[in-house]
mmCIF file of C-alpha atoms and ligand atoms in Angstrom:
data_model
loop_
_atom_site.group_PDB
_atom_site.id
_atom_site.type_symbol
_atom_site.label_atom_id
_atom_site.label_comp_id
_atom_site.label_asym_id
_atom_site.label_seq_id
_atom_site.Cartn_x
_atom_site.Cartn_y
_atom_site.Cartn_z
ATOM 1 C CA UNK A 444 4.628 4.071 -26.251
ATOM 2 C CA UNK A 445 0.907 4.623 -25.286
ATOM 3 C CA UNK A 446 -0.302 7.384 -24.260
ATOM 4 C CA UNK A 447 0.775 9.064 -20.894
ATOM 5 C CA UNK A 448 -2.422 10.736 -18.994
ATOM 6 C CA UNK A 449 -1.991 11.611 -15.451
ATOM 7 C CA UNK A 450 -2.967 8.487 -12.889
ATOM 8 C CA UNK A 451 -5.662 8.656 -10.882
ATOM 9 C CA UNK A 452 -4.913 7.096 -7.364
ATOM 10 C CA UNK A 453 -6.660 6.119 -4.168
ATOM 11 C CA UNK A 454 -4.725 7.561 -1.138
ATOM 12 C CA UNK A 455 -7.601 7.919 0.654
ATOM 13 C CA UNK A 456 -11.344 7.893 0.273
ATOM 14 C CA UNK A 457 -11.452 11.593 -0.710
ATOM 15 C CA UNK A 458 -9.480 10.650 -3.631
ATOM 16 C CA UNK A 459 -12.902 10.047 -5.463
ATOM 17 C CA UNK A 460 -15.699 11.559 -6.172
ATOM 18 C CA UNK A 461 -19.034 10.934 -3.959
ATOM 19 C CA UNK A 462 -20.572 9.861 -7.454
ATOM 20 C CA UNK A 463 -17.403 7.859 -8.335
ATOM 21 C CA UNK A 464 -17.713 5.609 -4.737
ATOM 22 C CA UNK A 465 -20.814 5.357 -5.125
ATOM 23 C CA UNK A 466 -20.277 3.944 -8.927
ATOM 24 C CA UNK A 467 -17.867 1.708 -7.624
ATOM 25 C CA UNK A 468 -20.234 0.426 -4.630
ATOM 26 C CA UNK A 469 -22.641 -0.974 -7.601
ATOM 27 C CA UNK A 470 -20.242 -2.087 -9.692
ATOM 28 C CA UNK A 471 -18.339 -4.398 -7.226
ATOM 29 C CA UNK A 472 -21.496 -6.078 -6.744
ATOM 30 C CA UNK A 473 -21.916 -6.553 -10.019
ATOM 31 C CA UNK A 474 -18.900 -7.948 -10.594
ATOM 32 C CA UNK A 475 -19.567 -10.632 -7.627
ATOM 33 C CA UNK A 476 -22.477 -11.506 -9.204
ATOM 34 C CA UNK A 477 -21.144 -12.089 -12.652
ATOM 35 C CA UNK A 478 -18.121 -14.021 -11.017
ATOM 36 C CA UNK A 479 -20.298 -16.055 -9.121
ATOM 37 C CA UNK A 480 -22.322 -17.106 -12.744
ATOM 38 C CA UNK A 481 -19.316 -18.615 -13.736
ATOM 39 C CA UNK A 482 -18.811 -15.571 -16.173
ATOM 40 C CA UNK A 483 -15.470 -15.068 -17.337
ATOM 41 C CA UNK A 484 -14.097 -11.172 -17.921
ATOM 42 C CA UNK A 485 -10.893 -10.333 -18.866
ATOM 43 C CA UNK A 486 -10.495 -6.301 -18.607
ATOM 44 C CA UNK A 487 -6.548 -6.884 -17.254
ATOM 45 C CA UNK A 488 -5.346 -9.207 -19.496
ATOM 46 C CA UNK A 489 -1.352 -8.971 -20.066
ATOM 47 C CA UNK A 490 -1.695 -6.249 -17.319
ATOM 48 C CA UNK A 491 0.129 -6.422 -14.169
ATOM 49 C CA UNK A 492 -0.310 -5.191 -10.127
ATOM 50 C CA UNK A 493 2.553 -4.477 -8.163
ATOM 51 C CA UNK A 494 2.093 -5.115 -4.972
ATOM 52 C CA UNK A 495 4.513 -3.736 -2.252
ATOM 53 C CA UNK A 496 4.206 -5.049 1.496
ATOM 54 C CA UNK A 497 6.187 -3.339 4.493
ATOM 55 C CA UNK A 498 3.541 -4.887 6.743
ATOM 56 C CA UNK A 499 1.838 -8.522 7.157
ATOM 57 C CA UNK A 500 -1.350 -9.121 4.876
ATOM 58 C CA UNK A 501 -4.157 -12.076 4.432
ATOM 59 C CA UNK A 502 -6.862 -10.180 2.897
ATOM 60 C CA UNK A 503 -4.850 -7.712 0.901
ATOM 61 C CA UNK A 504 -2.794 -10.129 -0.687
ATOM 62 C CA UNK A 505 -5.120 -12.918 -1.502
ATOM 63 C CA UNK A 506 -7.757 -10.664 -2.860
ATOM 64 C CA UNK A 507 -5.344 -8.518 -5.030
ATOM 65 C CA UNK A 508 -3.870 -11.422 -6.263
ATOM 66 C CA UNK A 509 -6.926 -13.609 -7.216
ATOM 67 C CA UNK A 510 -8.744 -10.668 -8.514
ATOM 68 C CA UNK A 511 -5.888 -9.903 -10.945
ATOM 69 C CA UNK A 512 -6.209 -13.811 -11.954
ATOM 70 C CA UNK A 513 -9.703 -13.382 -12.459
ATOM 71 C CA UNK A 514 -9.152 -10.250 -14.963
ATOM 72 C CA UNK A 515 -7.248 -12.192 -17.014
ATOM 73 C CA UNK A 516 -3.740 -9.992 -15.231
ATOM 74 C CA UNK A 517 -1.159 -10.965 -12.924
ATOM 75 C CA UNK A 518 -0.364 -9.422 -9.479
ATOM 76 C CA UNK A 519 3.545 -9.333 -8.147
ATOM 77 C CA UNK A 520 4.446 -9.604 -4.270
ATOM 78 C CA UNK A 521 7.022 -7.115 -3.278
ATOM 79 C CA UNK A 522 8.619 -7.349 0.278
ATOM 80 C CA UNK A 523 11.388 -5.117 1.626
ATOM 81 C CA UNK A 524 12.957 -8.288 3.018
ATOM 82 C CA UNK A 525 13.918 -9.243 -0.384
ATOM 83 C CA UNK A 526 13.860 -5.992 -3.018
ATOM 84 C CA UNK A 527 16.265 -2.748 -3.005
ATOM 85 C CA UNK A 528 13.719 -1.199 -1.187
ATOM 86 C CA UNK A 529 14.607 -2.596 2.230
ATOM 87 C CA UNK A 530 18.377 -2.011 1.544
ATOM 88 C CA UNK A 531 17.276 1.562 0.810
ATOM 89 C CA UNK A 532 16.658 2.359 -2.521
ATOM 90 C CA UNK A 533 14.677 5.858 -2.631
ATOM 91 C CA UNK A 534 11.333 5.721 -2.750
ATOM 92 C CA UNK A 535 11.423 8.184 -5.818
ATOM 93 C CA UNK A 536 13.752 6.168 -7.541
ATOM 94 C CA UNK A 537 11.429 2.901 -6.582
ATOM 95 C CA UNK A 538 8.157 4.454 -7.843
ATOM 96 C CA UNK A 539 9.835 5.457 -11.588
ATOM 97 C CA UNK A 540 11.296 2.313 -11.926
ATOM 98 C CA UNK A 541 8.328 -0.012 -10.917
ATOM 99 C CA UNK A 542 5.879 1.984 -12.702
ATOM 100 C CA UNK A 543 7.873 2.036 -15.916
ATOM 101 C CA UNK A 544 7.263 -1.981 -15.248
ATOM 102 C CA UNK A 545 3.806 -2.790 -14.184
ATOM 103 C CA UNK A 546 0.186 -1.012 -14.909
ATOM 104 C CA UNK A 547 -0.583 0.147 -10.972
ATOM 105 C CA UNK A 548 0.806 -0.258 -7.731
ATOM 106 C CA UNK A 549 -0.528 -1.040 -4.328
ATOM 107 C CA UNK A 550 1.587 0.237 -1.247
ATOM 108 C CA UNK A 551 0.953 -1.350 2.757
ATOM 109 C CA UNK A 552 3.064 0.595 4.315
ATOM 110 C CA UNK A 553 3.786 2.729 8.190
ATOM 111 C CA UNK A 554 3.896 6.807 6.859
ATOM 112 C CA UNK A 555 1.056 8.011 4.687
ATOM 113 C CA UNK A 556 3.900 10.646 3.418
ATOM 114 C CA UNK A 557 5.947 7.787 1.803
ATOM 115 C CA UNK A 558 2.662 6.726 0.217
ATOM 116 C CA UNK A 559 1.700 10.104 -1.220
ATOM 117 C CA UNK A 560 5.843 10.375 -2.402
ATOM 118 C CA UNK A 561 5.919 7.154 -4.600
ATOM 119 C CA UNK A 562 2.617 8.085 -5.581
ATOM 120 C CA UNK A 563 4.046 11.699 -6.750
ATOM 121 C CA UNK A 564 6.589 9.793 -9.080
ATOM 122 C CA UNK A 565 4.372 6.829 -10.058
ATOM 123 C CA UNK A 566 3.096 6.816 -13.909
ATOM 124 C CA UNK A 567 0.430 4.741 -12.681
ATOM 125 C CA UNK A 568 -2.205 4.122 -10.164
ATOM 126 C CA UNK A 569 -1.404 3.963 -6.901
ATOM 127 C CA UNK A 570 -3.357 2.360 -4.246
ATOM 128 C CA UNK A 571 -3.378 2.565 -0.486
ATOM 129 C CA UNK A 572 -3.127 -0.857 0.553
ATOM 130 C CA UNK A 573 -3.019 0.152 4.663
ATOM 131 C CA UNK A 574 -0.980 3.027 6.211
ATOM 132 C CA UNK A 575 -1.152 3.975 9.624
ATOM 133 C CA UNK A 576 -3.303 6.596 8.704
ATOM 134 C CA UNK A 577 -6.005 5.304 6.762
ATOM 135 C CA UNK A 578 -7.087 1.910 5.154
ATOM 136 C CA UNK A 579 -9.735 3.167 2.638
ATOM 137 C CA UNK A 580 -10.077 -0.538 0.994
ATOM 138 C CA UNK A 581 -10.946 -1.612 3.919
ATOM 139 C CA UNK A 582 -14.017 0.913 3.674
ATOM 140 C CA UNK A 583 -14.956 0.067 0.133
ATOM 141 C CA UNK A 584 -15.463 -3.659 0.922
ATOM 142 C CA UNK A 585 -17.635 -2.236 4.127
ATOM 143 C CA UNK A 586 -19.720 0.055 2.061
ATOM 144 C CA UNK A 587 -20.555 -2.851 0.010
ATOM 145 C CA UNK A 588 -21.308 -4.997 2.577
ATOM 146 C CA UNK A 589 -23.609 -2.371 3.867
ATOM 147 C CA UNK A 590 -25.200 -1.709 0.735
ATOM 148 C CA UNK A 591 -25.751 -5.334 0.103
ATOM 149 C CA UNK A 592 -27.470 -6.305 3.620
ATOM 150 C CA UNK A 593 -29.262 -2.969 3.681
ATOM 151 C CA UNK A 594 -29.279 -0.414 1.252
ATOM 152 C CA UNK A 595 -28.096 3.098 1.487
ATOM 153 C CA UNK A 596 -26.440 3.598 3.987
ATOM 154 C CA UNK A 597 -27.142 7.908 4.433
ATOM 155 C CA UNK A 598 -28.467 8.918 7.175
ATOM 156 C CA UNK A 599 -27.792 5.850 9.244
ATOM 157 C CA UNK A 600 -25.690 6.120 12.257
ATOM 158 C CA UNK A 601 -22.702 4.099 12.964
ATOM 159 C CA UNK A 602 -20.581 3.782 16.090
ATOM 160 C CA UNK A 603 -16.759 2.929 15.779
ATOM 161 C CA UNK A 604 -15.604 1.363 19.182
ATOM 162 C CA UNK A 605 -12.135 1.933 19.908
ATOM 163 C CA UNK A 606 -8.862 3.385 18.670
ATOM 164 C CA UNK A 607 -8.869 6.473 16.800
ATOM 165 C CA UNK A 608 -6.641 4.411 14.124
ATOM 166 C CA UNK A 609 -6.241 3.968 10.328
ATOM 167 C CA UNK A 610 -9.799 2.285 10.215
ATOM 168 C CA UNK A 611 -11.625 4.679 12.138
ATOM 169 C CA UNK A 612 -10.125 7.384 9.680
ATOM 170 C CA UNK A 613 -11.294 5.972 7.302
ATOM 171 C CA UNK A 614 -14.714 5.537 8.720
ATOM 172 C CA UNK A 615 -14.331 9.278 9.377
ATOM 173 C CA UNK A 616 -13.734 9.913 5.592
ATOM 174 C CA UNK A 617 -16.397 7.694 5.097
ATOM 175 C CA UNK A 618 -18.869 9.300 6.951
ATOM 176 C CA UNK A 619 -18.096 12.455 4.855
ATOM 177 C CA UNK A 620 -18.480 10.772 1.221
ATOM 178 C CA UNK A 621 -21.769 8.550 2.273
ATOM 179 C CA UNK A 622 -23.186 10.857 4.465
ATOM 180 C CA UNK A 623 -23.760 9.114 7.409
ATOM 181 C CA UNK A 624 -23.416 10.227 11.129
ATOM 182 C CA UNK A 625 -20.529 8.444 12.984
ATOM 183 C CA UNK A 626 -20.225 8.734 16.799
ATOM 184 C CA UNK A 627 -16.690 7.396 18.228
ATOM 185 C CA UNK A 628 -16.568 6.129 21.849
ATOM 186 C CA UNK A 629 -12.341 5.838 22.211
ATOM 187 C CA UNK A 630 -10.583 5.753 25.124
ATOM 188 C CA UNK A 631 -8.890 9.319 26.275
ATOM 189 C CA UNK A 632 -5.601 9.573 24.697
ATOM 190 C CA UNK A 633 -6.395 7.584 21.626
ATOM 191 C CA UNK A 634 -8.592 9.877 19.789
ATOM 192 C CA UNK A 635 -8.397 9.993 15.765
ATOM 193 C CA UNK A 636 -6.715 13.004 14.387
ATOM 194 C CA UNK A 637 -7.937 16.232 14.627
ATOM 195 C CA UNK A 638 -6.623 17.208 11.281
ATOM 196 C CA UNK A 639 -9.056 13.952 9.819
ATOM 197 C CA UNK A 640 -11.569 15.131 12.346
ATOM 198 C CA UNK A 641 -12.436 18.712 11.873
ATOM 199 C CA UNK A 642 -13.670 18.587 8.335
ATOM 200 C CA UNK A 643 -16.351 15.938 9.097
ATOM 201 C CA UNK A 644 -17.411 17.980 12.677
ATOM 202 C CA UNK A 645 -20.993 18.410 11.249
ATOM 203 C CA UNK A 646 -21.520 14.209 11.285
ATOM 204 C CA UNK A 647 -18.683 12.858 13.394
ATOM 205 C CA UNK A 648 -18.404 12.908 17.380
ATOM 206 C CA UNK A 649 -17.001 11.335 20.038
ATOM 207 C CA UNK A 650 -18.910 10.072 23.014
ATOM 208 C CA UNK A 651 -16.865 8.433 26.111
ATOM 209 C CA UNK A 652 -19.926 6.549 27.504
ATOM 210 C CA UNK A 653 -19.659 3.327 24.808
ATOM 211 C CA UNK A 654 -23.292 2.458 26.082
ATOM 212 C CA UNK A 655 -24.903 5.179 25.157
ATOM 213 C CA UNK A 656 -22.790 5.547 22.073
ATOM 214 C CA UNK A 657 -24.269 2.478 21.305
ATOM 215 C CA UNK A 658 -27.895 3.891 22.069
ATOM 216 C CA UNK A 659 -29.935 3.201 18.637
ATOM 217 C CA UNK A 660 -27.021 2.857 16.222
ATOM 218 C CA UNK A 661 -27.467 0.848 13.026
ATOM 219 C CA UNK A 662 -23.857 -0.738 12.728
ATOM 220 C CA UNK A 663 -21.650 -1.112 15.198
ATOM 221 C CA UNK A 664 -17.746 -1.563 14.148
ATOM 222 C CA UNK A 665 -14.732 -2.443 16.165
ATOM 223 C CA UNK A 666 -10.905 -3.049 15.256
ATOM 224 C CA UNK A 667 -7.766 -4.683 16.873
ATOM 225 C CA UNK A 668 -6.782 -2.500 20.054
ATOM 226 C CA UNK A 669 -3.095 -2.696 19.002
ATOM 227 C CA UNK A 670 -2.197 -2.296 15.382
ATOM 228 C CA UNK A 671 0.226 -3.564 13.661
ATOM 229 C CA UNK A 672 3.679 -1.486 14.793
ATOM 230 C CA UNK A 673 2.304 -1.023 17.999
ATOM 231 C CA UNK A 674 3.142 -4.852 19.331
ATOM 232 C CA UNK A 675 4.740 -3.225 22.437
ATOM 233 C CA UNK A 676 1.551 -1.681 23.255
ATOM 234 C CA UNK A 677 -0.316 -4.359 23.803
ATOM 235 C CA UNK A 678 -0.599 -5.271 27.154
ATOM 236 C CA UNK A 679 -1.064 -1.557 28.156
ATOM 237 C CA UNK A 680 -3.853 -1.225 25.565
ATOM 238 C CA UNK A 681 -5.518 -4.308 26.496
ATOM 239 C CA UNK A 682 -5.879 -2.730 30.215
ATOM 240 C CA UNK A 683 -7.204 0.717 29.008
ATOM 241 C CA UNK A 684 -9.557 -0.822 26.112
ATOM 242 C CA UNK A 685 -11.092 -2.772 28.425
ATOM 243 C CA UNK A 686 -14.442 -1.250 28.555
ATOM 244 C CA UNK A 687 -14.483 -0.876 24.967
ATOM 245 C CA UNK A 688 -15.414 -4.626 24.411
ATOM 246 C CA UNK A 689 -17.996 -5.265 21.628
ATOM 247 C CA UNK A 690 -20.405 -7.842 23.560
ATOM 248 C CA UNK A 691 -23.756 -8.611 23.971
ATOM 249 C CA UNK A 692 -24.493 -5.965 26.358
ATOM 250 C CA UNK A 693 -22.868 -3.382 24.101
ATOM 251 C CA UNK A 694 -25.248 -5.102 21.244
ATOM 252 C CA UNK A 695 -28.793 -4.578 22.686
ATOM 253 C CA UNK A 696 -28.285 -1.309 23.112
ATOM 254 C CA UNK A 697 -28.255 -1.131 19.215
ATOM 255 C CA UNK A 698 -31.102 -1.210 16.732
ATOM 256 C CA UNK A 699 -32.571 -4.290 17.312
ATOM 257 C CA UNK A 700 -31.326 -4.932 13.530
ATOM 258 C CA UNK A 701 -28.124 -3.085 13.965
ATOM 259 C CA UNK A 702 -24.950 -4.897 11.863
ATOM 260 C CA UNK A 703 -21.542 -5.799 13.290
ATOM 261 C CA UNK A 704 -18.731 -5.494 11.116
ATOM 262 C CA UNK A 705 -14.643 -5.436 11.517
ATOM 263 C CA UNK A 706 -12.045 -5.359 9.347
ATOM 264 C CA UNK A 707 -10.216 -8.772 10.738
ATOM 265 C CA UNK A 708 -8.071 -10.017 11.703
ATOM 266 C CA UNK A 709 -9.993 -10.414 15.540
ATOM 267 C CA UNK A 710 -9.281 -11.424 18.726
ATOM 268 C CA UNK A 711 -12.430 -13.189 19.980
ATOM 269 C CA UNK A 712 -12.572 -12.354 23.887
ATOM 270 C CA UNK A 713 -10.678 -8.929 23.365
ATOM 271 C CA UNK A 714 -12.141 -5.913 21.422
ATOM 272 C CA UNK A 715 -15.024 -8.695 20.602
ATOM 273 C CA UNK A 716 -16.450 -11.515 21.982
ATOM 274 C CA UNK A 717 -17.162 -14.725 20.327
ATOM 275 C CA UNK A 718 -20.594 -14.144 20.495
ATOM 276 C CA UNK A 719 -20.872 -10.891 18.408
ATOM 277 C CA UNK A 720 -18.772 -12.105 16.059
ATOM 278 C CA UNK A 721 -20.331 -14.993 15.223
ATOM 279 C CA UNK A 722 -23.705 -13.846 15.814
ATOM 280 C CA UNK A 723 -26.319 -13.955 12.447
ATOM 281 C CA UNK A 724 -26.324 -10.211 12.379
ATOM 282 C CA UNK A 725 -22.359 -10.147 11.640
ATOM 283 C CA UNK A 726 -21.314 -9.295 8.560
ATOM 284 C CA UNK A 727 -17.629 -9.934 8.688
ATOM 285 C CA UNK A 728 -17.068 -12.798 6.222
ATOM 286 C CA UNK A 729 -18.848 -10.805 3.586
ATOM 287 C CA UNK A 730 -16.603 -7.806 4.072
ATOM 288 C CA UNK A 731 -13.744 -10.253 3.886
ATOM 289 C CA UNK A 732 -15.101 -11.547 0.841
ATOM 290 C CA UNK A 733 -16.238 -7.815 -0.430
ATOM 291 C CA UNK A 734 -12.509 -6.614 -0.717
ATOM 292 C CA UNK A 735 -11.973 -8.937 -3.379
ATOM 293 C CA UNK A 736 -14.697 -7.482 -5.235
ATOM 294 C CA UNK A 737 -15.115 -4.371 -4.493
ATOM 295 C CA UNK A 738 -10.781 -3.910 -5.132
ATOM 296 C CA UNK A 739 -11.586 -5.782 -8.904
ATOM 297 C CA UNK A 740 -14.139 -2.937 -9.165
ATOM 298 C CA UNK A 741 -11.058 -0.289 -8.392
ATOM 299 C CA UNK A 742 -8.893 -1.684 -10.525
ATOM 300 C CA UNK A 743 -10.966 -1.890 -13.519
ATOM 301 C CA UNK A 744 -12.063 1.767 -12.311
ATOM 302 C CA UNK A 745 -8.539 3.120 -12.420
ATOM 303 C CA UNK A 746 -6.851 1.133 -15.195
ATOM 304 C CA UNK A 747 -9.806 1.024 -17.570
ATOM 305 C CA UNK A 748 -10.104 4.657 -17.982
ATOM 306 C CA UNK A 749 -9.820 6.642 -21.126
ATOM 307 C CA UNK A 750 -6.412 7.401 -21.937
ATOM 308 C CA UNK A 751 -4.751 4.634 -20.251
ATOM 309 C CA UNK A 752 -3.615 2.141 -21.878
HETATM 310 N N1 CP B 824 -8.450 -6.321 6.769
HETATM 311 C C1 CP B 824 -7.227 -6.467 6.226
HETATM 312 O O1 CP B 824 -6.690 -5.555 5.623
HETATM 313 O O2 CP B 824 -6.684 -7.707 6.377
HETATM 314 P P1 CP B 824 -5.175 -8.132 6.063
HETATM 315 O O3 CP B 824 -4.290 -7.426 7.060
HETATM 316 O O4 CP B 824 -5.181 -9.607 6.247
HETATM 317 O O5 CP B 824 -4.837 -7.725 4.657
HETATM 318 N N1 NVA B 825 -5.799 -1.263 12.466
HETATM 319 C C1 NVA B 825 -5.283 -2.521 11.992
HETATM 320 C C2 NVA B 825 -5.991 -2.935 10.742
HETATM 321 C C3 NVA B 825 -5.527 -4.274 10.184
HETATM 322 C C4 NVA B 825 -6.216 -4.636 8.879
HETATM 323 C C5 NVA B 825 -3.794 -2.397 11.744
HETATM 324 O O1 NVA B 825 -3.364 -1.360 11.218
HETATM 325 O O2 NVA B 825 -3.050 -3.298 12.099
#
């Protein structure tokens, strides 16, 4: 049997180092690059992602499971509709068995607790692939994108229009790790969580007026008003987001450079207009695009290391 060294995993941002992200930043570029030479690179060869979904995926998926092809690996689609985990299985007993299987394991899932359990009796990797918590891929791919269109991104101040959900979070989290200042104009009631909140209180605030929010911000990011579990919400949400629209209006107030970004999917007309998003100063497609990368650069990060196999 190979060696056993402890995993690393990704939870959450915090998970690695500032120097690690930033690592990983230049690398998933990198790796774009040489993909898009035609360069083949086969670090994952006979190696294989398990992928677990409790909730629906496009991006997730797809760019898990092409950039395992491209490696030279193989990626495996898990759904509780049709494993023992959706009849019940523990997750304990889940997380031994799989990961005495395959060489990492990526979890979408509703409780960040039942993510941090499997992860506690995984052997191997294990990779937040969306809780309602955090989505810290989601940031990767963003940081990228940033870093690509612009450069470093410390110092720069971003505004999150919004819910306090998983992405802002992980914006928050983000804002700790690449040092940049992050104001939050949310709705009151649907703040992000204090816990999240307080150790980032030095760059992080929130600010009801979204126009002055907006006031001189360098990128400007919005997400779905109702996430996924929160259906029912919808029509409620849609009422009390109203004024949290990312438009034109919202736009100009902005550096006159300022990037728009959002995780997708949208809903043109609702937290965004048509306009924004497919204005030439949106990024979004390269994000989308950036998660495939910039998740090849995690995997080689976390499965490459010394001591595993
Ligand atoms: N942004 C994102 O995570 O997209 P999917 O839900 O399609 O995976
Ligand atoms: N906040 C959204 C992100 C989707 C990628 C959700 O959790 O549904």
């Amino acid at each position: 049997m190979a060696e056993h060294t402890e995993p690393r995993h990704f939870l959450t941002l915090l998970d690695l180092s500032r120097k690690e992200l930033y690592q990983l930043i230049r690398r998933a570029t990198q790796l774009k690059e040489s993909w898009n030479n035609g360069e083949i690179y086969e670090p994952l060869k006979n190696r294989t992602l398990g992928m677990i979904f409790e909730k629906s995926s496009t991006r997730t998926r797809v760019s898990f499971e092409a950039g395992m092809a491209q490696f030279g690996g193989h990626a495996i689609f898990l759904s509780p509709r049709d494993t023992q985990l959706g009849r019940g299985e523990p997750i304990d007993d889940s997380a031994r068995v799989l990961s005495r299987m395959v060489d990492c394991v990526m979890i979408r899932t509703f409780e960040q607790d039942d993510l941090e359990r499997f992860a506690r009796f995984s052997r191997v990797p294990v990779i937040n692939g969306l809780t309602d918590m955090y989505h810290p891929l989601q940031l990767l791919a963003d940081m990228q994108t940033w870093f690509e269109h612009r450069g470093d991104i410390a110092g720069r101040t971003v505004l999150w229009v919004g819910d306090g959900n998983n992405m802002c979070h992980s914006y928050i989290n983000a804002a700790r790790q690449f040092d940049f200042r992050l104001r939050i104009a949310c709705p009151v009631g649907y703040e992000p969580s204090a816990e999240v909140l307080a150790p980032a209180a030095d760059r992080c605030e929130i600010v009801r007026d979204v126009m002055q929010a907006a006031s001189g911000a360098d990128l400007i990011v919005t997400d779905v008003w109702a996430s996924m579990g929160q259906e029912g919400e919808q029509d409620q949400r849609a009422q009390l987001f109203a004024g949290y629209q990312v438009n034109d209006r919202l736009m100009a107030q902005a550096s006159p450079d300022a990037l728009f970004m959002h995780c997708l999917p949208a809903h043109r007309g609702e937290e965004v207009t048509a306009s924004v998003i497919d204005h030439a100063n949106s990024v979004v497609w390269d994000e989308a695009e950036n998660r495939m990368h910039s998740q090849k650069a995690l995997l080689e990060f976390l499965l490459t290391r010394p001591g595993r196999r």
